[in-house]
Amino acid sequence: MFGKPKLKPLTPDQVPAALKIIAAHDEDDAAWAKETYSDGLFGQYGFVHKGTLGGVTGFKWDGDIAWISWTYLHPQARGQGMGEEMLGQLLKIMRKEGVRKAFVSTSDYAEPGEEPLYAKAIRLYEQAGFQLEVTHPNYYDLGESELIFGMQLKPKKGSAIGQSIVEDGAPVPELTEVFSIDETENCYAIEWTDSE
């Protein structure tokens, strides 16, 4: 049984345990996480209880937005509300660091007749206030879409978008769709809408 999580920066010596936690859920995610962790651990967090890493989460900066990265719990820490607690702490850290908007990317992958693999994670994000903003069909594989959820953490004030300045209270462009451009390889376009 794990105690209440208290996030601390992930250290290099914790990476093998972090990868093991991720692999317990999905081997492909663990391989991808290994690559991203090798780029550095800034913005990556975990919590330890009685010497055991109980969960990992984190974010990667992209200007004043950030993408939530590998968020997984040790198998023995699941089902105790720790994912919600861990995500809440991470969002607090992100707000403190000045992140304006958080995004998280996941998948709708499901084995025939089973609940989607990331259904619990999606419910967790939605309960925290994230909203589905983009569905990118067949992104990971035929029949497996990428789902991008977003959450406004701070209002955008006087920010430059292209050549214009968004005034306080003015509509802010919000990403609505990413799609591949016909007859191209690895070329994508985006659509957006103005939101309050």
PDB file of N, CA and C in Angstrom, residues 102-194:
ATOM      1  N   ALA A 102      -2.087  23.504 -20.895  1.00  0.00           N
ATOM      2  CA  ALA A 102      -1.532  22.152 -20.864  1.00  0.00           C
ATOM      3  C   ALA A 102      -2.250  21.283 -21.886  1.00  0.00           C
ATOM      4  N   PHE A 103      -1.480  20.447 -22.547  1.00  0.00           N
ATOM      5  CA  PHE A 103      -2.021  19.464 -23.480  1.00  0.00           C
ATOM      6  C   PHE A 103      -1.554  18.076 -23.070  1.00  0.00           C
ATOM      7  N   VAL A 104      -2.337  17.088 -23.425  1.00  0.00           N
ATOM      8  CA  VAL A 104      -1.920  15.702 -23.244  1.00  0.00           C
ATOM      9  C   VAL A 104      -2.423  14.917 -24.453  1.00  0.00           C
ATOM     10  N   SER A 105      -1.565  14.057 -24.951  1.00  0.00           N
ATOM     11  CA  SER A 105      -1.890  13.235 -26.115  1.00  0.00           C
ATOM     12  C   SER A 105      -2.032  11.789 -25.666  1.00  0.00           C
ATOM     13  N   THR A 106      -3.071  11.136 -26.140  1.00  0.00           N
ATOM     14  CA  THR A 106      -3.258   9.728 -25.819  1.00  0.00           C
ATOM     15  C   THR A 106      -3.863   9.028 -27.036  1.00  0.00           C
ATOM     16  N   SER A 107      -4.295   7.811 -26.840  1.00  0.00           N
ATOM     17  CA  SER A 107      -4.761   6.971 -27.945  1.00  0.00           C
ATOM     18  C   SER A 107      -6.114   6.372 -27.602  1.00  0.00           C
ATOM     19  N   ASP A 108      -6.867   6.001 -28.639  1.00  0.00           N
ATOM     20  CA  ASP A 108      -8.145   5.309 -28.422  1.00  0.00           C
ATOM     21  C   ASP A 108      -7.999   3.799 -28.649  1.00  0.00           C
ATOM     22  N   TYR A 109      -6.763   3.287 -28.606  1.00  0.00           N
ATOM     23  CA  TYR A 109      -6.503   1.871 -28.877  1.00  0.00           C
ATOM     24  C   TYR A 109      -7.312   0.958 -27.953  1.00  0.00           C
ATOM     25  N   ALA A 110      -7.905  -0.062 -28.539  1.00  0.00           N
ATOM     26  CA  ALA A 110      -8.647  -1.062 -27.772  1.00  0.00           C
ATOM     27  C   ALA A 110      -8.565  -2.399 -28.486  1.00  0.00           C
ATOM     28  N   GLU A 111      -8.390  -3.439 -27.715  1.00  0.00           N
ATOM     29  CA  GLU A 111      -8.508  -4.796 -28.247  1.00  0.00           C
ATOM     30  C   GLU A 111      -9.987  -5.055 -28.499  1.00  0.00           C
ATOM     31  N   PRO A 112     -10.327  -5.858 -29.527  1.00  0.00           N
ATOM     32  CA  PRO A 112     -11.747  -6.125 -29.806  1.00  0.00           C
ATOM     33  C   PRO A 112     -12.489  -6.619 -28.566  1.00  0.00           C
ATOM     34  N   GLY A 113     -13.622  -5.979 -28.288  1.00  0.00           N
ATOM     35  CA  GLY A 113     -14.468  -6.372 -27.168  1.00  0.00           C
ATOM     36  C   GLY A 113     -13.988  -5.882 -25.806  1.00  0.00           C
ATOM     37  N   GLU A 114     -12.900  -5.106 -25.749  1.00  0.00           N
ATOM     38  CA  GLU A 114     -12.383  -4.630 -24.470  1.00  0.00           C
ATOM     39  C   GLU A 114     -12.463  -3.106 -24.383  1.00  0.00           C
ATOM     40  N   GLU A 115     -12.384  -2.605 -23.160  1.00  0.00           N
ATOM     41  CA  GLU A 115     -12.351  -1.160 -22.934  1.00  0.00           C
ATOM     42  C   GLU A 115     -11.046  -0.613 -23.527  1.00  0.00           C
ATOM     43  N   PRO A 116     -11.068   0.597 -24.086  1.00  0.00           N
ATOM     44  CA  PRO A 116      -9.828   1.180 -24.606  1.00  0.00           C
ATOM     45  C   PRO A 116      -8.720   1.174 -23.550  1.00  0.00           C
ATOM     46  N   LEU A 117      -7.499   0.914 -23.980  1.00  0.00           N
ATOM     47  CA  LEU A 117      -6.345   0.789 -23.093  1.00  0.00           C
ATOM     48  C   LEU A 117      -6.163   2.011 -22.202  1.00  0.00           C
ATOM     49  N   TYR A 118      -6.449   3.203 -22.726  1.00  0.00           N
ATOM     50  CA  TYR A 118      -6.223   4.438 -21.969  1.00  0.00           C
ATOM     51  C   TYR A 118      -7.514   5.045 -21.439  1.00  0.00           C
ATOM     52  N   ALA A 119      -8.572   4.256 -21.327  1.00  0.00           N
ATOM     53  CA  ALA A 119      -9.873   4.773 -20.878  1.00  0.00           C
ATOM     54  C   ALA A 119      -9.788   5.397 -19.488  1.00  0.00           C
ATOM     55  N   LYS A 120      -9.083   4.769 -18.556  1.00  0.00           N
ATOM     56  CA  LYS A 120      -8.973   5.316 -17.200  1.00  0.00           C
ATOM     57  C   LYS A 120      -8.205   6.629 -17.215  1.00  0.00           C
ATOM     58  N   ALA A 121      -7.149   6.704 -18.011  1.00  0.00           N
ATOM     59  CA  ALA A 121      -6.375   7.943 -18.109  1.00  0.00           C
ATOM     60  C   ALA A 121      -7.230   9.054 -18.699  1.00  0.00           C
ATOM     61  N   ILE A 122      -8.012   8.728 -19.712  1.00  0.00           N
ATOM     62  CA  ILE A 122      -8.879   9.734 -20.340  1.00  0.00           C
ATOM     63  C   ILE A 122      -9.892  10.251 -19.331  1.00  0.00           C
ATOM     64  N   ARG A 123     -10.497   9.359 -18.544  1.00  0.00           N
ATOM     65  CA  ARG A 123     -11.448   9.790 -17.511  1.00  0.00           C
ATOM     66  C   ARG A 123     -10.755  10.694 -16.485  1.00  0.00           C
ATOM     67  N   LEU A 124      -9.530  10.344 -16.116  1.00  0.00           N
ATOM     68  CA  LEU A 124      -8.763  11.150 -15.167  1.00  0.00           C
ATOM     69  C   LEU A 124      -8.549  12.561 -15.700  1.00  0.00           C
ATOM     70  N   TYR A 125      -8.129  12.670 -16.959  1.00  0.00           N
ATOM     71  CA  TYR A 125      -7.901  13.989 -17.555  1.00  0.00           C
ATOM     72  C   TYR A 125      -9.203  14.786 -17.660  1.00  0.00           C
ATOM     73  N   GLU A 126     -10.263  14.126 -18.067  1.00  0.00           N
ATOM     74  CA  GLU A 126     -11.550  14.830 -18.189  1.00  0.00           C
ATOM     75  C   GLU A 126     -12.047  15.312 -16.831  1.00  0.00           C
ATOM     76  N   GLN A 127     -11.879  14.478 -15.794  1.00  0.00           N
ATOM     77  CA  GLN A 127     -12.305  14.882 -14.453  1.00  0.00           C
ATOM     78  C   GLN A 127     -11.486  16.060 -13.941  1.00  0.00           C
ATOM     79  N   ALA A 128     -10.239  16.180 -14.385  1.00  0.00           N
ATOM     80  CA  ALA A 128      -9.374  17.291 -13.973  1.00  0.00           C
ATOM     81  C   ALA A 128      -9.716  18.577 -14.718  1.00  0.00           C
ATOM     82  N   GLY A 129     -10.511  18.487 -15.800  1.00  0.00           N
ATOM     83  CA  GLY A 129     -10.912  19.667 -16.544  1.00  0.00           C
ATOM     84  C   GLY A 129     -10.382  19.739 -17.963  1.00  0.00           C
ATOM     85  N   PHE A 130      -9.667  18.717 -18.406  1.00  0.00           N
ATOM     86  CA  PHE A 130      -9.199  18.689 -19.788  1.00  0.00           C
ATOM     87  C   PHE A 130     -10.377  18.423 -20.716  1.00  0.00           C
ATOM     88  N   GLN A 131     -10.306  18.989 -21.911  1.00  0.00           N
ATOM     89  CA  GLN A 131     -11.343  18.761 -22.918  1.00  0.00           C
ATOM     90  C   GLN A 131     -10.696  18.249 -24.195  1.00  0.00           C
ATOM     91  N   LEU A 132     -11.374  17.327 -24.858  1.00  0.00           N
ATOM     92  CA  LEU A 132     -10.883  16.813 -26.130  1.00  0.00           C
ATOM     93  C   LEU A 132     -10.890  17.940 -27.152  1.00  0.00           C
ATOM     94  N   GLU A 133      -9.731  18.218 -27.747  1.00  0.00           N
ATOM     95  CA  GLU A 133      -9.620  19.300 -28.726  1.00  0.00           C
ATOM     96  C   GLU A 133      -9.343  18.791 -30.131  1.00  0.00           C
ATOM     97  N   VAL A 134      -8.634  17.662 -30.253  1.00  0.00           N
ATOM     98  CA  VAL A 134      -8.281  17.151 -31.575  1.00  0.00           C
ATOM     99  C   VAL A 134      -8.365  15.629 -31.572  1.00  0.00           C
ATOM    100  N   THR A 135      -8.959  15.084 -32.600  1.00  0.00           N
ATOM    101  CA  THR A 135      -8.893  13.649 -32.862  1.00  0.00           C
ATOM    102  C   THR A 135      -8.190  13.499 -34.199  1.00  0.00           C
ATOM    103  N   HIS A 136      -7.088  12.812 -34.193  1.00  0.00           N
ATOM    104  CA  HIS A 136      -6.292  12.623 -35.405  1.00  0.00           C
ATOM    105  C   HIS A 136      -6.446  11.152 -35.820  1.00  0.00           C
ATOM    106  N   PRO A 137      -7.409  10.848 -36.700  1.00  0.00           N
ATOM    107  CA  PRO A 137      -7.713   9.460 -37.064  1.00  0.00           C
ATOM    108  C   PRO A 137      -6.506   8.719 -37.659  1.00  0.00           C
ATOM    109  N   ASN A 138      -6.417   7.454 -37.304  1.00  0.00           N
ATOM    110  CA  ASN A 138      -5.381   6.550 -37.848  1.00  0.00           C
ATOM    111  C   ASN A 138      -3.964   7.078 -37.657  1.00  0.00           C
ATOM    112  N   TYR A 139      -3.731   7.827 -36.609  1.00  0.00           N
ATOM    113  CA  TYR A 139      -2.435   8.453 -36.376  1.00  0.00           C
ATOM    114  C   TYR A 139      -1.361   7.425 -36.010  1.00  0.00           C
ATOM    115  N   TYR A 140      -1.667   6.570 -35.043  1.00  0.00           N
ATOM    116  CA  TYR A 140      -0.679   5.583 -34.586  1.00  0.00           C
ATOM    117  C   TYR A 140      -0.671   4.341 -35.456  1.00  0.00           C
ATOM    118  N   ASP A 141      -1.844   3.996 -35.951  1.00  0.00           N
ATOM    119  CA  ASP A 141      -2.000   2.817 -36.798  1.00  0.00           C
ATOM    120  C   ASP A 141      -3.407   2.887 -37.386  1.00  0.00           C
ATOM    121  N   LEU A 142      -3.668   2.084 -38.372  1.00  0.00           N
ATOM    122  CA  LEU A 142      -4.994   2.037 -38.965  1.00  0.00           C
ATOM    123  C   LEU A 142      -5.995   1.661 -37.869  1.00  0.00           C
ATOM    124  N   GLY A 143      -6.967   2.519 -37.626  1.00  0.00           N
ATOM    125  CA  GLY A 143      -7.958   2.264 -36.593  1.00  0.00           C
ATOM    126  C   GLY A 143      -7.568   2.755 -35.209  1.00  0.00           C
ATOM    127  N   GLU A 144      -6.371   3.323 -35.056  1.00  0.00           N
ATOM    128  CA  GLU A 144      -5.942   3.849 -33.755  1.00  0.00           C
ATOM    129  C   GLU A 144      -5.651   5.339 -33.880  1.00  0.00           C
ATOM    130  N   SER A 145      -6.522   6.128 -33.288  1.00  0.00           N
ATOM    131  CA  SER A 145      -6.424   7.587 -33.390  1.00  0.00           C
ATOM    132  C   SER A 145      -5.637   8.185 -32.235  1.00  0.00           C
ATOM    133  N   GLU A 146      -5.054   9.343 -32.511  1.00  0.00           N
ATOM    134  CA  GLU A 146      -4.457  10.153 -31.449  1.00  0.00           C
ATOM    135  C   GLU A 146      -5.549  11.092 -30.943  1.00  0.00           C
ATOM    136  N   LEU A 147      -5.660  11.210 -29.618  1.00  0.00           N
ATOM    137  CA  LEU A 147      -6.607  12.117 -28.984  1.00  0.00           C
ATOM    138  C   LEU A 147      -5.802  13.162 -28.230  1.00  0.00           C
ATOM    139  N   ILE A 148      -6.048  14.446 -28.510  1.00  0.00           N
ATOM    140  CA  ILE A 148      -5.329  15.514 -27.826  1.00  0.00           C
ATOM    141  C   ILE A 148      -6.322  16.286 -26.968  1.00  0.00           C
ATOM    142  N   PHE A 149      -6.036  16.310 -25.664  1.00  0.00           N
ATOM    143  CA  PHE A 149      -6.853  17.027 -24.704  1.00  0.00           C
ATOM    144  C   PHE A 149      -6.104  18.283 -24.279  1.00  0.00           C
ATOM    145  N   GLY A 150      -6.839  19.362 -24.026  1.00  0.00           N
ATOM    146  CA  GLY A 150      -6.227  20.611 -23.593  1.00  0.00           C
ATOM    147  C   GLY A 150      -6.941  21.187 -22.386  1.00  0.00           C
ATOM    148  N   MET A 151      -6.184  21.999 -21.631  1.00  0.00           N
ATOM    149  CA  MET A 151      -6.745  22.660 -20.452  1.00  0.00           C
ATOM    150  C   MET A 151      -6.054  23.999 -20.270  1.00  0.00           C
ATOM    151  N   GLN A 152      -6.831  25.070 -20.204  1.00  0.00           N
ATOM    152  CA  GLN A 152      -6.300  26.414 -19.976  1.00  0.00           C
ATOM    153  C   GLN A 152      -5.897  26.516 -18.511  1.00  0.00           C
ATOM    154  N   LEU A 153      -4.634  26.862 -18.237  1.00  0.00           N
ATOM    155  CA  LEU A 153      -4.174  27.007 -16.860  1.00  0.00           C
ATOM    156  C   LEU A 153      -4.123  28.467 -16.432  1.00  0.00           C
ATOM    157  N   LYS A 154      -3.783  29.346 -17.368  1.00  0.00           N
ATOM    158  CA  LYS A 154      -3.719  30.779 -17.101  1.00  0.00           C
ATOM    159  C   LYS A 154      -4.211  31.503 -18.340  1.00  0.00           C
ATOM    160  N   PRO A 155      -4.840  32.653 -18.160  1.00  0.00           N
ATOM    161  CA  PRO A 155      -5.258  33.408 -19.344  1.00  0.00           C
ATOM    162  C   PRO A 155      -4.049  33.936 -20.090  1.00  0.00           C
ATOM    163  N   LYS A 156      -4.194  34.027 -21.385  1.00  0.00           N
ATOM    164  CA  LYS A 156      -3.121  34.560 -22.219  1.00  0.00           C
ATOM    165  C   LYS A 156      -3.306  36.069 -22.307  1.00  0.00           C
ATOM    166  N   LYS A 157      -2.316  36.817 -21.851  1.00  0.00           N
ATOM    167  CA  LYS A 157      -2.415  38.277 -21.807  1.00  0.00           C
ATOM    168  C   LYS A 157      -1.395  38.900 -22.732  1.00  0.00           C
ATOM    169  N   GLY A 158      -1.868  39.733 -23.654  1.00  0.00           N
ATOM    170  CA  GLY A 158      -0.970  40.482 -24.519  1.00  0.00           C
ATOM    171  C   GLY A 158       0.031  39.630 -25.262  1.00  0.00           C
ATOM    172  N   SER A 159      -0.368  38.455 -25.708  1.00  0.00           N
ATOM    173  CA  SER A 159       0.555  37.545 -26.374  1.00  0.00           C
ATOM    174  C   SER A 159       0.564  37.761 -27.872  1.00  0.00           C
ATOM    175  N   ALA A 160       1.719  37.620 -28.468  1.00  0.00           N
ATOM    176  CA  ALA A 160       1.839  37.770 -29.915  1.00  0.00           C
ATOM    177  C   ALA A 160       1.386  36.495 -30.604  1.00  0.00           C
ATOM    178  N   ILE A 161       0.512  36.649 -31.591  1.00  0.00           N
ATOM    179  CA  ILE A 161       0.111  35.524 -32.429  1.00  0.00           C
ATOM    180  C   ILE A 161       0.270  36.024 -33.850  1.00  0.00           C
ATOM    181  N   GLY A 162       1.236  35.466 -34.566  1.00  0.00           N
ATOM    182  CA  GLY A 162       1.551  35.975 -35.896  1.00  0.00           C
ATOM    183  C   GLY A 162       2.033  37.407 -35.757  1.00  0.00           C
ATOM    184  N   GLN A 163       1.397  38.331 -36.437  1.00  0.00           N
ATOM    185  CA  GLN A 163       1.784  39.741 -36.372  1.00  0.00           C
ATOM    186  C   GLN A 163       0.869  40.556 -35.462  1.00  0.00           C
ATOM    187  N   SER A 164      -0.111  39.936 -34.835  1.00  0.00           N
ATOM    188  CA  SER A 164      -1.054  40.703 -34.031  1.00  0.00           C
ATOM    189  C   SER A 164      -0.840  40.444 -32.541  1.00  0.00           C
ATOM    190  N   ILE A 165      -1.434  41.294 -31.739  1.00  0.00           N
ATOM    191  CA  ILE A 165      -1.400  41.141 -30.287  1.00  0.00           C
ATOM    192  C   ILE A 165      -2.822  40.834 -29.834  1.00  0.00           C
ATOM    193  N   VAL A 166      -2.953  39.821 -28.968  1.00  0.00           N
ATOM    194  CA  VAL A 166      -4.253  39.487 -28.423  1.00  0.00           C
ATOM    195  C   VAL A 166      -4.440  40.316 -27.167  1.00  0.00           C
ATOM    196  N   GLU A 167      -5.431  41.184 -27.189  1.00  0.00           N
ATOM    197  CA  GLU A 167      -5.727  42.049 -26.041  1.00  0.00           C
ATOM    198  C   GLU A 167      -6.449  41.230 -24.974  1.00  0.00           C
ATOM    199  N   ASP A 168      -6.380  41.690 -23.716  1.00  0.00           N
ATOM    200  CA  ASP A 168      -7.142  41.048 -22.648  1.00  0.00           C
ATOM    201  C   ASP A 168      -8.617  40.995 -23.041  1.00  0.00           C
ATOM    202  N   GLY A 169      -9.224  39.835 -22.910  1.00  0.00           N
ATOM    203  CA  GLY A 169     -10.635  39.676 -23.219  1.00  0.00           C
ATOM    204  C   GLY A 169     -10.934  39.408 -24.683  1.00  0.00           C
ATOM    205  N   ALA A 170      -9.932  39.552 -25.553  1.00  0.00           N
ATOM    206  CA  ALA A 170     -10.150  39.306 -26.983  1.00  0.00           C
ATOM    207  C   ALA A 170     -10.148  37.799 -27.245  1.00  0.00           C
ATOM    208  N   PRO A 171     -10.778  37.352 -28.331  1.00  0.00           N
ATOM    209  CA  PRO A 171     -10.760  35.922 -28.656  1.00  0.00           C
ATOM    210  C   PRO A 171      -9.328  35.430 -28.861  1.00  0.00           C
ATOM    211  N   VAL A 172      -9.062  34.208 -28.408  1.00  0.00           N
ATOM    212  CA  VAL A 172      -7.752  33.576 -28.556  1.00  0.00           C
ATOM    213  C   VAL A 172      -7.916  32.362 -29.453  1.00  0.00           C
ATOM    214  N   PRO A 173      -7.080  32.212 -30.471  1.00  0.00           N
ATOM    215  CA  PRO A 173      -7.197  31.026 -31.322  1.00  0.00           C
ATOM    216  C   PRO A 173      -7.031  29.745 -30.511  1.00  0.00           C
ATOM    217  N   GLU A 174      -7.896  28.754 -30.754  1.00  0.00           N
ATOM    218  CA  GLU A 174      -7.828  27.476 -30.083  1.00  0.00           C
ATOM    219  C   GLU A 174      -7.741  26.371 -31.130  1.00  0.00           C
ATOM    220  N   LEU A 175      -6.761  25.514 -30.986  1.00  0.00           N
ATOM    221  CA  LEU A 175      -6.534  24.409 -31.906  1.00  0.00           C
ATOM    222  C   LEU A 175      -7.753  23.491 -31.923  1.00  0.00           C
ATOM    223  N   THR A 176      -8.273  23.184 -33.124  1.00  0.00           N
ATOM    224  CA  THR A 176      -9.439  22.308 -33.226  1.00  0.00           C
ATOM    225  C   THR A 176      -9.160  21.012 -33.973  1.00  0.00           C
ATOM    226  N   GLU A 177      -8.195  21.033 -34.900  1.00  0.00           N
ATOM    227  CA  GLU A 177      -7.934  19.817 -35.671  1.00  0.00           C
ATOM    228  C   GLU A 177      -6.545  19.865 -36.285  1.00  0.00           C
ATOM    229  N   VAL A 178      -5.914  18.702 -36.330  1.00  0.00           N
ATOM    230  CA  VAL A 178      -4.660  18.521 -37.051  1.00  0.00           C
ATOM    231  C   VAL A 178      -4.930  17.456 -38.097  1.00  0.00           C
ATOM    232  N   PHE A 179      -4.535  17.700 -39.342  1.00  0.00           N
ATOM    233  CA  PHE A 179      -4.795  16.703 -40.376  1.00  0.00           C
ATOM    234  C   PHE A 179      -3.646  16.679 -41.379  1.00  0.00           C
ATOM    235  N   SER A 180      -3.474  15.519 -42.003  1.00  0.00           N
ATOM    236  CA  SER A 180      -2.422  15.398 -43.014  1.00  0.00           C
ATOM    237  C   SER A 180      -2.877  16.047 -44.310  1.00  0.00           C
ATOM    238  N   ILE A 181      -1.933  16.597 -45.035  1.00  0.00           N
ATOM    239  CA  ILE A 181      -2.226  17.260 -46.300  1.00  0.00           C
ATOM    240  C   ILE A 181      -2.155  16.211 -47.404  1.00  0.00           C
ATOM    241  N   ASP A 182      -3.215  16.125 -48.199  1.00  0.00           N
ATOM    242  CA  ASP A 182      -3.288  15.132 -49.267  1.00  0.00           C
ATOM    243  C   ASP A 182      -2.059  15.209 -50.170  1.00  0.00           C
ATOM    244  N   GLU A 183      -1.634  14.046 -50.634  1.00  0.00           N
ATOM    245  CA  GLU A 183      -0.538  13.907 -51.589  1.00  0.00           C
ATOM    246  C   GLU A 183       0.781  14.481 -51.078  1.00  0.00           C
ATOM    247  N   THR A 184       0.983  14.394 -49.755  1.00  0.00           N
ATOM    248  CA  THR A 184       2.269  14.784 -49.174  1.00  0.00           C
ATOM    249  C   THR A 184       2.703  13.694 -48.215  1.00  0.00           C
ATOM    250  N   GLU A 185       3.966  13.735 -47.837  1.00  0.00           N
ATOM    251  CA  GLU A 185       4.465  12.818 -46.824  1.00  0.00           C
ATOM    252  C   GLU A 185       4.860  13.627 -45.609  1.00  0.00           C
ATOM    253  N   ASN A 186       4.307  13.270 -44.454  1.00  0.00           N
ATOM    254  CA  ASN A 186       4.639  13.910 -43.183  1.00  0.00           C
ATOM    255  C   ASN A 186       4.394  15.411 -43.173  1.00  0.00           C
ATOM    256  N   CYS A 187       3.392  15.876 -43.903  1.00  0.00           N
ATOM    257  CA  CYS A 187       3.011  17.288 -43.898  1.00  0.00           C
ATOM    258  C   CYS A 187       1.598  17.396 -43.315  1.00  0.00           C
ATOM    259  N   TYR A 188       1.462  18.310 -42.356  1.00  0.00           N
ATOM    260  CA  TYR A 188       0.199  18.449 -41.655  1.00  0.00           C
ATOM    261  C   TYR A 188      -0.223  19.909 -41.637  1.00  0.00           C
ATOM    262  N   ALA A 189      -1.514  20.107 -41.460  1.00  0.00           N
ATOM    263  CA  ALA A 189      -2.065  21.445 -41.318  1.00  0.00           C
ATOM    264  C   ALA A 189      -2.927  21.463 -40.066  1.00  0.00           C
ATOM    265  N   ILE A 190      -3.211  22.657 -39.588  1.00  0.00           N
ATOM    266  CA  ILE A 190      -4.065  22.785 -38.416  1.00  0.00           C
ATOM    267  C   ILE A 190      -5.247  23.683 -38.732  1.00  0.00           C
ATOM    268  N   GLU A 191      -6.317  23.472 -37.989  1.00  0.00           N
ATOM    269  CA  GLU A 191      -7.466  24.358 -38.037  1.00  0.00           C
ATOM    270  C   GLU A 191      -7.671  24.887 -36.640  1.00  0.00           C
ATOM    271  N   TRP A 192      -8.182  26.105 -36.537  1.00  0.00           N
ATOM    272  CA  TRP A 192      -8.442  26.657 -35.221  1.00  0.00           C
ATOM    273  C   TRP A 192      -9.717  27.488 -35.263  1.00  0.00           C
ATOM    274  N   THR A 193     -10.178  27.834 -34.070  1.00  0.00           N
ATOM    275  CA  THR A 193     -11.328  28.695 -33.915  1.00  0.00           C
ATOM    276  C   THR A 193     -10.981  29.721 -32.850  1.00  0.00           C
ATOM    277  N   ASP A 194     -11.618  30.870 -32.916  1.00  0.00           N
ATOM    278  CA  ASP A 194     -11.415  31.867 -31.863  1.00  0.00           C
ATOM    279  C   ASP A 194     -12.290  31.502 -30.678  1.00  0.00           C
TER     280      ASP A 194
END
